[in-house]
Amino acid sequence: MKLKDDKKVIQIFQSALKLVAKKGLSGVTMGDISREAGIATGTLYVYFKSKDELINALFAACRENSVKVSFKGYNPQAPFKPGFRNIWLNILRYKLQNFEETVFLEQCYHSPFITVDTREKAQQLSAPFYELMERGKKEQLIKNADTGLLLTFMIGTMNELVKQTHYGSITLNRTKINVTFDLCWDALKS
Amino acid sequence: MKLKDDKKVIQIFQSALKLVAKKGLSGVTMGDISREAGIATGTLYVYFKSKDELINALFAACRENSVKVSFKGYNPQAPFKPGFRNIWLNILRYKLQNFEETVFLEQCYHSPFITVDTREKAQQLSAPFYELMERGKKEQLIKNADTGLLLTFMIGTMNELVKQTHYGSITLNRTKINVTFDLCWDALKS
Amino acid sequence: MKLKDDKKVIQIFQSALKLVAKKGLSGVTMGDISREAGIATGTLYVYFKSKDELINALFAACRENSVKVSFKGYNPQAPFKPGFRNIWLNILRYKLQNFEETVFLEQCYHSPFITVDTREKAQQLSAPFYELMERGKKEQLIKNADTGLLLTFMIGTMNELVKQTHYGSITLNRTKINVTFDLCWDALKS
Amino acid sequence: MKLKDDKKVIQIFQSALKLVAKKGLSGVTMGDISREAGIATGTLYVYFKSKDELINALFAACRENSVKVSFKGYNPQAPFKPGFRNIWLNILRYKLQNFEETVFLEQCYHSPFITVDTREKAQQLSAPFYELMERGKKEQLIKNADTGLLLTFMIGTMNELVKQTHYGSITLNRTKINVTFDLCWDALKS
DNA sequence: GATGAATGAGATTTCATTCAT
DNA sequence: TATGAATGAAATCTCATTCAT
């Protein structure tokens, strides 16, 4: 008896990501995805009962993955700034190396595919980031401003940075990354 | 694009923007646009010879408009920081009040609709922003870092801020706007 | 400006009927119908927003038509038996000449296409038949049994008769029709 | 059709009947049937090599069963009318209690599933009914009309009766059944 | 034999575009 | 120019059937 294959889901996700990054969420068809994944179109429907569901599942997976990666190596007992820097670098590295996911998440933001439910679950995943920023504020290293605002600042700059990098108007190197972190830290530090 | 009836073009543009913000670039059809604009589908093709052309024209119009608005009231002879602040506020106000355009521009980024030509023309419109930043660097008010990097910082924050505001996780008021500008300025100032 | 064409609806209906009689409700596709009607498949969707809706509309039209034809030439003031006979013959003639509709109505009976709403509306169209039978009972020409039961007798025979005729195990002629009417009348008369 | 497991064939048949009665012959899939029968889709193909074959086998089984049941308790040596009445009641009871089979047979009539071969074999099973009616005619109890016509009358009324009963416009009880038999007998008796 | 994942042909439906009015 | 019906290619999705386990 053949069993549903977890690898296949990953294949499908990767194909979808690749295509969305290349052609945008519009213009990616189920046929494209199956062709890219090397399976029959009908097989997609064994794993996801509609295009909608596929996109939502992928969205959820990307969000989860991105949060998990961000906190890799983070130790809440260690001093704040190096820990913060580590997370900052994790995020940047993640966004650069998984550019397709970054694009996909952004494209989903205003798409009719993502349901309210999926959106809410994604929001809940942000909790650790809020906690991080609160800790910085408590230790008086970070400005005492609205936490959401501070996070927005931190994330927004990265998104734009990654986008510009990818499209060639900026080329990143170790130095520039350091400069960028300093810009960010200067903004947030109290 | 025949300029027989300017009002109709504006109607079409606004309908398209409204729908893209609501449903994403994918899932907006020519039928939707014409219905929203209160005209017949065939009439769309009197003004634009294809969906591609419509989207590209709208993209160009939005970009142009956004730059024009940004520099309203800017006087290169006046002191830098207030001028910079004015522009920063112009951009933020524009993005907040014209959220649909912001979404549209973002959605277009990875879409197959936007041609290389359109993309390049859009890039050229960024020149005044580069000049602004260069002036700040020359006056030693702004850090001596890569100009693209600095601009990225300025713009990225705003995009994220507007998005979060619109989706309700942040509610902006005068104070918060000031705080955000200060974050930005602290990042950029030398 | 092209206007929606009533003739086209009739064309579509006739094509659908022809195909259902030939191939059964299962196995008739929208593609078949459009091909038979000599129009593009997409055009079907200009007139009916789904296959479901097309089938329901056709069902309603057939039912309505069949009732209308049945009472042609019926005069409630004239004596009962000839009037009854006239209606009986109308129905039989209709079913024979419009065999496709007969088949279609029968096939629809248990199909998932027909909605409760359509079914109820169809039921209401039976009122004149009930009135006819009630009149016969009041004039003491018809047995004083349950009206529904009596009608069932009148209609049931015809359905089976038409089916058998069409499939060749019975060949009808004037005499046989008279005999069948007599069978029916003998059953119902008091 | 391998007879490895008779119970499974019965399960499959019953599932198919149930579903056809609920959703019509169109719209019943092999997947539906297997799910209802509690077996895997692939297993269906162990017992029947195609959907066609399954439907044809079920059709044949239903026809055969219905004839067998009809003549239960019939003794050609006993007087005609009670014997005829017995058969009439057998048929009615069968159709009422096995409504799903009745529906299925009706739906098959115009379907592309039933082959000419199956259809002919079914026709041959009607022979005992012809003989019954011939006997009645010979004994001068039944009208001397075309036998097919007489049978058609008898069967057609029952079909309609059962349908109306099932869909609620008639509720049968012992009295009404007696009345109905009398209607039928009045029609056929010479 | 039993399973259910995999297949791909084909069904339904959508939609950019054309065209007759 | 304006209309919206008509088109047909292409998208989504279904389903009878096969196949690996």
XYZ file of C-alpha atoms in Angstrom, chain B residues 103-170:
68
model
C -0.752 47.694 -2.073
C -0.937 47.806 -5.816
C 2.689 48.841 -6.213
C 3.806 46.112 -3.863
C 1.756 43.478 -5.627
C 3.159 44.519 -8.969
C 6.700 43.959 -7.799
C 6.794 40.264 -8.646
C 3.986 40.104 -11.112
C 4.464 39.079 -14.715
C 2.440 42.105 -15.761
C 5.063 44.768 -15.235
C 7.450 44.949 -18.161
C 11.160 45.607 -17.864
C 10.597 48.940 -19.531
C 8.015 50.040 -16.986
C 10.234 48.851 -14.182
C 13.188 50.873 -15.406
C 11.169 54.019 -15.847
C 9.942 53.591 -12.285
C 13.500 53.239 -11.038
C 14.480 56.509 -12.702
C 11.833 58.293 -10.734
C 13.758 57.544 -7.561
C 16.505 59.979 -8.535
C 15.238 62.874 -6.378
C 15.302 60.628 -3.310
C 18.945 59.761 -3.990
C 19.733 63.440 -4.379
C 18.039 64.220 -1.114
C 20.082 61.663 0.746
C 23.296 62.759 -0.936
C 22.638 66.313 0.229
C 22.201 65.080 3.797
C 25.475 63.214 3.594
C 27.254 66.250 2.132
C 25.959 68.404 4.970
C 27.268 65.730 7.365
C 23.856 65.316 8.923
C 23.350 61.838 7.553
C 25.650 58.859 8.063
C 28.213 58.324 5.356
C 26.827 54.938 4.321
C 25.621 53.539 1.020
C 22.845 55.797 -0.210
C 20.674 52.928 -1.365
C 20.958 51.411 2.086
C 19.873 54.612 3.743
C 16.902 55.035 1.442
C 15.927 51.469 2.012
C 15.782 52.220 5.698
C 13.637 55.260 5.172
C 11.159 53.562 2.851
C 11.022 50.088 4.361
C 9.874 51.282 7.724
C 7.066 53.217 6.194
C 5.780 50.341 4.117
C 5.624 48.061 7.094
C 4.140 50.770 9.282
C 1.354 51.503 6.837
C 0.579 47.838 6.463
C 0.401 47.226 10.192
C -1.705 50.326 10.629
C -4.116 49.250 7.993
C -4.484 45.764 9.362
C -5.134 47.028 12.822
C -2.189 45.872 14.884
C -1.066 49.493 15.201
